[in-house]
PDB file of C-alpha atoms in Angstrom:
ATOM      1  CA  UNK A   1     -76.751 -99.854 -49.516  1.00 57.00           C
ATOM      2  CA  UNK A   2     -79.157-102.138 -47.597  1.00 52.00           C
ATOM      3  CA  UNK A   3     -81.897-101.225 -45.170  1.00 54.00           C
ATOM      4  CA  UNK A   4     -82.429-104.038 -42.516  1.00 57.00           C
ATOM      5  CA  UNK A   5     -84.874-104.520 -39.634  1.00 55.00           C
ATOM      6  CA  UNK A   6     -85.275-107.273 -36.939  1.00 57.00           C
ATOM      7  CA  UNK A   7     -88.358-107.985 -34.835  1.00 62.00           C
ATOM      8  CA  UNK A   8     -88.160-110.766 -32.101  1.00 66.00           C
ATOM      9  CA  UNK A   9     -91.150-113.077 -31.511  1.00 59.00           C
ATOM     10  CA  UNK A  10     -91.057-114.343 -27.863  1.00 62.00           C
ATOM     11  CA  UNK A  11     -93.821-116.937 -28.225  1.00 61.00           C
ATOM     12  CA  UNK A  12     -91.941-118.688 -30.984  1.00 59.00           C
ATOM     13  CA  UNK A  13     -88.533-118.101 -29.484  1.00 63.00           C
ATOM     14  CA  UNK A  14     -87.343-116.628 -32.794  1.00 63.00           C
ATOM     15  CA  UNK A  15     -87.141-113.373 -34.650  1.00 61.00           C
ATOM     16  CA  UNK A  16     -88.150-111.966 -38.028  1.00 60.00           C
ATOM     17  CA  UNK A  17     -85.521-110.128 -40.060  1.00 59.00           C
ATOM     18  CA  UNK A  18     -86.230-107.980 -43.131  1.00 56.00           C
ATOM     19  CA  UNK A  19     -83.717-106.624 -45.646  1.00 59.00           C
ATOM     20  CA  UNK A  20     -84.350-104.089 -48.408  1.00 58.00           C
ATOM     21  CA  UNK A  21     -81.848-103.087 -51.065  1.00 57.00           C
ATOM     22  CA  UNK A  22     -82.103 -99.268 -51.379  1.00 56.00           C
ATOM     23  CA  UNK A  23     -80.770 -99.353 -54.928  1.00 61.00           C
ATOM     24  CA  UNK A  24     -83.872-101.323 -55.931  1.00 60.00           C
ATOM     25  CA  UNK A  25     -86.075 -98.675 -54.342  1.00 60.00           C
ATOM     26  CA  UNK A  26     -84.215 -95.780 -55.929  1.00 62.00           C
ATOM     27  CA  UNK A  27     -83.926 -97.294 -59.376  1.00 63.00           C
ATOM     28  CA  UNK A  28     -87.513 -96.584 -60.552  1.00 66.00           C
ATOM     29  CA  UNK A  29     -87.323 -92.975 -59.333  1.00 61.00           C
ATOM     30  CA  UNK A  30     -83.929 -92.438 -60.897  1.00 67.00           C
ATOM     31  CA  UNK A  31     -85.157 -93.953 -64.151  1.00 70.00           C
ATOM     32  CA  UNK A  32     -88.252 -91.779 -64.109  1.00 66.00           C
ATOM     33  CA  UNK A  33     -86.239 -88.653 -63.352  1.00 67.00           C
ATOM     34  CA  UNK A  34     -83.745 -89.488 -66.097  1.00 66.00           C
ATOM     35  CA  UNK A  35     -86.528 -90.107 -68.590  1.00 69.00           C
ATOM     36  CA  UNK A  36     -88.296 -86.893 -67.598  1.00 72.00           C
ATOM     37  CA  UNK A  37     -85.068 -84.919 -67.834  1.00 71.00           C
ATOM     38  CA  UNK A  38     -84.229 -86.403 -71.201  1.00 73.00           C
ATOM     39  CA  UNK A  39     -87.742 -85.689 -72.423  1.00 69.00           C
ATOM     40  CA  UNK A  40     -87.496 -82.098 -71.167  1.00 73.00           C
ATOM     41  CA  UNK A  41     -84.140 -81.633 -72.892  1.00 79.00           C
ATOM     42  CA  UNK A  42     -85.598 -82.966 -76.136  1.00 74.00           C
ATOM     43  CA  UNK A  43     -88.595 -80.663 -75.824  1.00 75.00           C
ATOM     44  CA  UNK A  44     -86.347 -77.682 -75.099  1.00 80.00           C
ATOM     45  CA  UNK A  45     -84.194 -78.544 -78.099  1.00 75.00           C
ATOM     46  CA  UNK A  46     -87.239 -78.823 -80.335  1.00 78.00           C
ATOM     47  CA  UNK A  47     -88.613 -75.572 -78.922  1.00 73.00           C
ATOM     48  CA  UNK A  48     -85.336 -73.718 -79.457  1.00 72.00           C
ATOM     49  CA  UNK A  49     -85.059 -75.044 -82.990  1.00 75.00           C
ATOM     50  CA  UNK A  50     -88.655 -74.074 -83.756  1.00 73.00           C
ATOM     51  CA  UNK A  51     -88.186 -70.669 -82.135  1.00 70.00           C
ATOM     52  CA  UNK A  52     -85.027 -69.959 -84.134  1.00 74.00           C
ATOM     53  CA  UNK A  53     -86.706 -71.110 -87.331  1.00 76.00           C
ATOM     54  CA  UNK A  54     -89.433 -68.529 -86.733  1.00 75.00           C
ATOM     55  CA  UNK A  55     -87.388 -65.709 -85.254  1.00 74.00           C
ATOM     56  CA  UNK A  56     -84.142 -65.884 -87.273  1.00 71.00           C
ATOM     57  CA  UNK A  57     -85.721 -64.512 -90.480  1.00 74.00           C
ATOM     58  CA  UNK A  58     -87.365 -61.790 -88.395  1.00 74.00           C
ATOM     59  CA  UNK A  59     -84.093 -60.935 -86.667  1.00 65.00           C
ATOM     60  CA  UNK A  60     -82.227 -60.900 -89.976  1.00 70.00           C
ATOM     61  CA  UNK A  61     -84.896 -58.641 -91.470  1.00 73.00           C
ATOM     62  CA  UNK A  62     -84.818 -56.435 -88.381  1.00 67.00           C
ATOM     63  CA  UNK A  63     -81.029 -56.230 -88.597  1.00 70.00           C
ATOM     64  CA  UNK A  64     -81.258 -55.223 -92.269  1.00 73.00           C
ATOM     65  CA  UNK A  65     -83.872 -52.608 -91.384  1.00 73.00           C
ATOM     66  CA  UNK A  66     -81.704 -51.193 -88.584  1.00 67.00           C
ATOM     67  CA  UNK A  67     -78.706 -51.038 -90.916  1.00 69.00           C
ATOM     68  CA  UNK A  68     -80.800 -49.337 -93.584  1.00 73.00           C
ATOM     69  CA  UNK A  69     -82.110 -46.823 -91.050  1.00 66.00           C
ATOM     70  CA  UNK A  70     -78.553 -46.117 -89.900  1.00 67.00           C
ATOM     71  CA  UNK A  71     -77.444 -45.529 -93.494  1.00 67.00           C
ATOM     72  CA  UNK A  72     -80.419 -43.232 -94.029  1.00 66.00           C
ATOM     73  CA  UNK A  73     -79.602 -41.369 -90.818  1.00 62.00           C
ATOM     74  CA  UNK A  74     -75.979 -40.966 -91.913  1.00 59.00           C
ATOM     75  CA  UNK A  75     -77.150 -39.668 -95.307  1.00 57.00           C
ATOM     76  CA  UNK A  76     -79.488 -37.219 -93.585  1.00 52.00           C
ATOM     77  CA  UNK A  77     -76.650 -35.959 -91.394  1.00 55.00           C
ATOM     78  CA  UNK A  78     -74.500 -35.383 -94.483  1.00 48.00           C
ATOM     79  CA  UNK A  79     -77.377 -33.643 -96.268  1.00 53.00           C
ATOM     80  CA  UNK A  80     -78.041 -31.470 -93.220  1.00 54.00           C
ATOM     81  CA  UNK A  81     -74.349 -30.539 -93.071  1.00 52.00           C
ATOM     82  CA  UNK A  82     -74.352 -29.620 -96.759  1.00 47.00           C
ATOM     83  CA  UNK A  83     -77.528 -27.548 -96.321  1.00 50.00           C
ATOM     84  CA  UNK A  84     -76.147 -25.771 -93.251  1.00 53.00           C
ATOM     85  CA  UNK A  85     -72.882 -24.968 -95.032  1.00 54.00           C
ATOM     86  CA  UNK A  86     -74.690 -23.750 -98.143  1.00 48.00           C
ATOM     87  CA  UNK A  87     -77.030 -21.532 -96.119  1.00 49.00           C
ATOM     88  CA  UNK A  88     -74.104 -20.068 -94.190  1.00 53.00           C
ATOM     89  CA  UNK A  89     -72.168 -19.312 -97.374  1.00 53.00           C
ATOM     90  CA  UNK A  90     -75.216 -17.712 -99.006  1.00 50.00           C
ATOM     91  CA  UNK A  91     -76.393 -16.028 -95.744  1.00 66.00           C
ATOM     92  CA  UNK A  92     -79.815 -17.581 -96.361  1.00 89.00           C
ATOM     93  CA  UNK A  93     -81.772 -19.328 -93.625  1.00 90.00           C
ATOM     94  CA  UNK A  94     -85.088 -21.159 -93.764  1.00 91.00           C
ATOM     95  CA  UNK A  95     -87.978 -21.189 -91.312  1.00 94.00           C
ATOM     96  CA  UNK A  96     -91.318 -22.852 -90.655  1.00 94.00           C
ATOM     97  CA  UNK A  97     -94.228 -21.291 -88.802  1.00 95.00           C
ATOM     98  CA  UNK A  98     -97.046 -23.430 -87.370  1.00 94.00           C
ATOM     99  CA  UNK A  99     -99.733 -20.770 -87.082  1.00 92.00           C
ATOM    100  CA  UNK A 100    -102.162 -22.748 -84.902  1.00 89.00           C
ATOM    101  CA  UNK A 101     -99.442 -23.652 -82.364  1.00 89.00           C
ATOM    102  CA  UNK A 102     -97.600 -20.347 -82.736  1.00 88.00           C
ATOM    103  CA  UNK A 103     -94.424 -22.411 -83.125  1.00 91.00           C
ATOM    104  CA  UNK A 104     -91.672 -20.842 -85.175  1.00 94.00           C
ATOM    105  CA  UNK A 105     -88.753 -23.044 -86.225  1.00 93.00           C
ATOM    106  CA  UNK A 106     -85.474 -21.564 -87.487  1.00 94.00           C
ATOM    107  CA  UNK A 107     -82.432 -23.135 -89.067  1.00 91.00           C
ATOM    108  CA  UNK A 108     -79.040 -22.269 -87.593  1.00 91.00           C
ATOM    109  CA  UNK A 109     -78.442 -19.590 -90.219  1.00 91.00           C
ATOM    110  CA  UNK A 110     -81.592 -17.692 -89.229  1.00 94.00           C
ATOM    111  CA  UNK A 111     -80.361 -17.639 -85.633  1.00 95.00           C
ATOM    112  CA  UNK A 112     -77.029 -16.290 -86.886  1.00 93.00           C
ATOM    113  CA  UNK A 113     -78.697 -13.615 -89.021  1.00 94.00           C
ATOM    114  CA  UNK A 114     -80.792 -12.434 -86.065  1.00 95.00           C
ATOM    115  CA  UNK A 115     -77.819 -12.658 -83.703  1.00 95.00           C
ATOM    116  CA  UNK A 116     -79.514 -15.186 -81.423  1.00 94.00           C
ATOM    117  CA  UNK A 117     -78.243 -18.289 -79.619  1.00 93.00           C
ATOM    118  CA  UNK A 118     -80.454 -21.337 -80.348  1.00 91.00           C
ATOM    119  CA  UNK A 119     -79.610 -22.709 -76.892  1.00 90.00           C
ATOM    120  CA  UNK A 120     -81.028 -19.628 -75.165  1.00 90.00           C
ATOM    121  CA  UNK A 121     -83.728 -18.300 -77.517  1.00 91.00           C
ATOM    122  CA  UNK A 122     -86.987 -19.957 -78.600  1.00 90.00           C
ATOM    123  CA  UNK A 123     -88.547 -18.012 -81.483  1.00 92.00           C
ATOM    124  CA  UNK A 124     -92.232 -17.102 -81.691  1.00 92.00           C
ATOM    125  CA  UNK A 125     -94.007 -14.713 -84.026  1.00 94.00           C
ATOM    126  CA  UNK A 126     -94.105 -12.073 -81.286  1.00 94.00           C
ATOM    127  CA  UNK A 127     -90.379 -12.476 -80.587  1.00 94.00           C
ATOM    128  CA  UNK A 128     -89.694 -12.192 -84.316  1.00 95.00           C
ATOM    129  CA  UNK A 129     -91.624  -8.909 -84.498  1.00 95.00           C
ATOM    130  CA  UNK A 130     -89.638  -7.621 -81.516  1.00 95.00           C
ATOM    131  CA  UNK A 131     -86.481  -8.132 -83.583  1.00 96.00           C
ATOM    132  CA  UNK A 132     -87.881  -6.128 -86.513  1.00 97.00           C
ATOM    133  CA  UNK A 133     -86.834  -2.480 -86.738  1.00 97.00           C
ATOM    134  CA  UNK A 134     -89.527  -0.267 -85.116  1.00 96.00           C
ATOM    135  CA  UNK A 135     -90.051   1.677 -88.354  1.00 96.00           C
ATOM    136  CA  UNK A 136     -90.615  -1.556 -90.333  1.00 97.00           C
ATOM    137  CA  UNK A 137     -92.642  -3.522 -87.781  1.00 96.00           C
ATOM    138  CA  UNK A 138     -96.112  -2.478 -88.984  1.00 96.00           C
ATOM    139  CA  UNK A 139     -95.179  -3.131 -92.624  1.00 96.00           C
ATOM    140  CA  UNK A 140     -93.896  -6.636 -91.854  1.00 97.00           C
ATOM    141  CA  UNK A 141     -96.836  -7.572 -89.615  1.00 96.00           C
ATOM    142  CA  UNK A 142     -99.458  -6.297 -92.071  1.00 96.00           C
ATOM    143  CA  UNK A 143     -97.798  -7.901 -95.080  1.00 96.00           C
ATOM    144  CA  UNK A 144     -97.563 -11.311 -93.411  1.00 96.00           C
ATOM    145  CA  UNK A 145    -101.106 -11.285 -92.013  1.00 94.00           C
ATOM    146  CA  UNK A 146    -102.512 -10.275 -95.414  1.00 95.00           C
ATOM    147  CA  UNK A 147    -100.638 -13.169 -97.038  1.00 94.00           C
ATOM    148  CA  UNK A 148    -102.169 -15.573 -94.500  1.00 94.00           C
ATOM    149  CA  UNK A 149    -105.697 -14.276 -95.091  1.00 93.00           C
ATOM    150  CA  UNK A 150    -105.309 -14.450 -98.870  1.00 93.00           C
ATOM    151  CA  UNK A 151    -103.260 -17.689 -98.935  1.00 91.00           C
ATOM    152  CA  UNK A 152    -100.674 -15.872-101.013  1.00 92.00           C
ATOM    153  CA  UNK A 153     -96.907 -15.461-101.083  1.00 94.00           C
ATOM    154  CA  UNK A 154     -95.364 -13.352 -98.338  1.00 95.00           C
ATOM    155  CA  UNK A 155     -92.428 -11.229 -99.486  1.00 95.00           C
ATOM    156  CA  UNK A 156     -90.884  -8.164 -97.901  1.00 96.00           C
ATOM    157  CA  UNK A 157     -87.562  -6.388 -97.424  1.00 96.00           C
ATOM    158  CA  UNK A 158     -87.072  -4.924 -93.965  1.00 96.00           C
ATOM    159  CA  UNK A 159     -84.565  -4.139 -91.248  1.00 96.00           C
ATOM    160  CA  UNK A 160     -83.896  -6.092 -88.080  1.00 96.00           C
ATOM    161  CA  UNK A 161     -82.096  -5.074 -84.903  1.00 97.00           C
ATOM    162  CA  UNK A 162     -79.717  -7.519 -83.298  1.00 95.00           C
ATOM    163  CA  UNK A 163     -79.454  -7.696 -79.478  1.00 94.00           C
ATOM    164  CA  UNK A 164     -76.304  -5.568 -79.555  1.00 91.00           C
ATOM    165  CA  UNK A 165     -78.036  -2.833 -81.576  1.00 94.00           C
ATOM    166  CA  UNK A 166     -76.583  -3.735 -84.992  1.00 96.00           C
ATOM    167  CA  UNK A 167     -79.039  -3.124 -87.843  1.00 96.00           C
ATOM    168  CA  UNK A 168     -79.228  -5.635 -90.679  1.00 96.00           C
ATOM    169  CA  UNK A 169     -81.332  -5.656 -93.837  1.00 95.00           C
ATOM    170  CA  UNK A 170     -83.119  -8.875 -94.795  1.00 96.00           C
ATOM    171  CA  UNK A 171     -85.292 -10.147 -97.615  1.00 95.00           C
ATOM    172  CA  UNK A 172     -88.042 -12.560 -96.565  1.00 95.00           C
ATOM    173  CA  UNK A 173     -90.292 -14.775 -98.630  1.00 94.00           C
ATOM    174  CA  UNK A 174     -92.647 -17.617 -97.732  1.00 93.00           C
ATOM    175  CA  UNK A 175     -95.329 -19.835 -99.212  1.00 93.00           C
ATOM    176  CA  UNK A 176     -98.642 -20.712 -97.535  1.00 91.00           C
ATOM    177  CA  UNK A 177     -99.747 -24.279 -96.753  1.00 91.00           C
ATOM    178  CA  UNK A 178    -103.511 -24.695 -96.338  1.00 91.00           C
ATOM    179  CA  UNK A 179    -105.773 -27.331 -94.759  1.00 91.00           C
ATOM    180  CA  UNK A 180    -108.800 -29.059 -96.318  1.00 90.00           C
ATOM    181  CA  UNK A 181    -110.955 -25.981 -95.848  1.00 89.00           C
ATOM    182  CA  UNK A 182    -108.449 -23.702 -97.568  1.00 89.00           C
ATOM    183  CA  UNK A 183    -107.190 -21.983 -94.423  1.00 91.00           C
ATOM    184  CA  UNK A 184    -103.484 -21.215 -94.126  1.00 93.00           C
ATOM    185  CA  UNK A 185    -102.052 -23.233 -91.223  1.00 93.00           C
ATOM    186  CA  UNK A 186     -98.338 -23.332 -92.072  1.00 93.00           C
ATOM    187  CA  UNK A 187     -95.792 -21.045 -93.669  1.00 94.00           C
ATOM    188  CA  UNK A 188     -92.496 -22.240 -95.097  1.00 93.00           C
ATOM    189  CA  UNK A 189     -90.088 -19.456 -95.877  1.00 93.00           C
ATOM    190  CA  UNK A 190     -86.575 -18.131 -96.154  1.00 93.00           C
ATOM    191  CA  UNK A 191     -84.709 -15.075 -94.900  1.00 94.00           C
ATOM    192  CA  UNK A 192     -81.724 -13.653 -96.773  1.00 93.00           C
ATOM    193  CA  UNK A 193     -79.278 -11.231 -95.177  1.00 93.00           C
ATOM    194  CA  UNK A 194     -78.748  -8.619 -97.921  1.00 92.00           C
ATOM    195  CA  UNK A 195     -77.012  -5.994 -95.776  1.00 92.00           C
ATOM    196  CA  UNK A 196     -73.728  -6.126 -97.689  1.00 87.00           C
ATOM    197  CA  UNK A 197     -75.542  -6.271-101.032  1.00 83.00           C
ATOM    198  CA  UNK A 198     -77.583  -3.194-100.098  1.00 83.00           C
ATOM    199  CA  UNK A 199     -74.403  -1.369 -99.011  1.00 80.00           C
ATOM    200  CA  UNK A 200     -72.752  -2.199-102.338  1.00 79.00           C
ATOM    201  CA  UNK A 201     -75.862  -1.083-104.176  1.00 77.00           C
ATOM    202  CA  UNK A 202     -75.911   2.237-102.295  1.00 71.00           C
ATOM    203  CA  UNK A 203     -72.200   2.740-103.014  1.00 76.00           C
ATOM    204  CA  UNK A 204     -72.767   2.009-106.693  1.00 76.00           C
ATOM    205  CA  UNK A 205     -75.688   4.450-106.878  1.00 77.00           C
ATOM    206  CA  UNK A 206     -73.573   7.099-105.147  1.00 78.00           C
ATOM    207  CA  UNK A 207     -70.758   6.599-107.664  1.00 77.00           C
ATOM    208  CA  UNK A 208     -73.183   6.794-110.589  1.00 78.00           C
ATOM    209  CA  UNK A 209     -74.646  10.019-109.187  1.00 75.00           C
ATOM    210  CA  UNK A 210     -71.169  11.529-108.810  1.00 75.00           C
ATOM    211  CA  UNK A 211     -70.232  10.529-112.366  1.00 76.00           C
ATOM    212  CA  UNK A 212     -73.455  12.015-113.720  1.00 74.00           C
ATOM    213  CA  UNK A 213     -72.758  15.218-111.816  1.00 74.00           C
ATOM    214  CA  UNK A 214     -69.202  15.373-113.167  1.00 71.00           C
ATOM    215  CA  UNK A 215     -70.444  14.753-116.716  1.00 68.00           C
ATOM    216  CA  UNK A 216     -73.005  17.500-116.321  1.00 71.00           C
ATOM    217  CA  UNK A 217     -70.318  19.890-115.137  1.00 64.00           C
ATOM    218  CA  UNK A 218     -68.095  18.970-118.089  1.00 62.00           C
ATOM    219  CA  UNK A 219     -70.936  19.646-120.499  1.00 58.00           C
ATOM    220  CA  UNK A 220     -71.476  23.013-118.831  1.00 58.00           C
ATOM    221  CA  UNK A 221     -67.779  23.888-119.160  1.00 53.00           C
ATOM    222  CA  UNK A 222     -67.815  22.853-122.820  1.00 54.00           C
ATOM    223  CA  UNK A 223     -70.372  25.532-123.486  1.00 52.00           C
ATOM    224  CA  UNK A 224     -68.313  28.156-121.689  1.00 52.00           C
ATOM    225  CA  UNK A 225     -64.738  27.356-122.689  1.00 54.00           C
ATOM    226  CA  UNK A 226     -63.901  27.172-126.409  1.00 54.00           C
ATOM    227  CA  UNK A 227     -62.374  23.738-126.782  1.00 53.00           C
ATOM    228  CA  UNK A 228     -61.662  21.752-129.941  1.00 53.00           C
ATOM    229  CA  UNK A 229     -62.050  18.144-128.846  1.00 53.00           C
ATOM    230  CA  UNK A 230     -60.860  16.775-132.191  1.00 53.00           C
ATOM    231  CA  UNK A 231     -57.692  18.799-132.602  1.00 54.00           C
ATOM    232  CA  UNK A 232     -57.015  19.061-128.856  1.00 55.00           C
ATOM    233  CA  UNK A 233     -56.699  22.865-128.931  1.00 58.00           C
ATOM    234  CA  UNK A 234     -58.113  25.678-126.799  1.00 56.00           C
ATOM    235  CA  UNK A 235     -58.754  29.258-127.975  1.00 56.00           C
ATOM    236  CA  UNK A 236     -57.342  32.146-125.940  1.00 57.00           C
ATOM    237  CA  UNK A 237     -58.820  35.582-125.373  1.00 58.00           C
ATOM    238  CA  UNK A 238     -57.187  36.933-128.556  1.00 60.00           C
ATOM    239  CA  UNK A 239     -58.733  34.251-130.740  1.00 56.00           C
ATOM    240  CA  UNK A 240     -55.624  32.162-131.219  1.00 56.00           C
ATOM    241  CA  UNK A 241     -55.737  28.333-130.836  1.00 54.00           C
ATOM    242  CA  UNK A 242     -53.150  26.780-128.523  1.00 55.00           C
ATOM    243  CA  UNK A 243     -52.244  23.117-128.436  1.00 55.00           C
ATOM    244  CA  UNK A 244     -53.382  21.287-125.300  1.00 53.00           C
ATOM    245  CA  UNK A 245     -50.815  18.831-123.919  1.00 57.00           C
TER     246      UNK A 245
END
């Protein structure tokens, strides 16, 4: 494309014409723009290469770390499942009490033992005492507070009352965790539902008592009735020995 202009000069009876080739005007700008663009592309390429050289090892390391964390998380989930299953089978739950925050944390098995729903119940020490049988409440409270003051083991067998009124017997034990000054600030413990074991123990003691009573009665009868235990004979009123079938 050409840009042209004409200007007449009357005094000289002629005119002046000018012609400019636009391509010649545009060429330097196009060349400069091309050079700048090429330079920018080169700089971007160098920057990307440099950036990847720095960040790729970091990203690879980060990816390895994420994968390792995921594996650890999966292992923890498996371990938690094993622990939960074991506690359920043994009817043993574990708990942690942050004394300063009055925050009591139960495992799922403790909730089950106390007949509580973890979605609806948030345990505290006061709520725990409310679940203790009224006749055992003072014993439990005193025993635990004494263990805290003396930084000693807390252990007690007591009854609890579930929301529906069912009474269960539990065995509790915990260890004290102290701070730098020797003050107990945490308790880590367990609670074991021994209701069935106690029932079996009571039944066994009842059976033993009945057997002892029967044995005593047999011994008493032996002194009254003339019996020959070796020859399996019994003496009648006339003094004769009759064979016992």
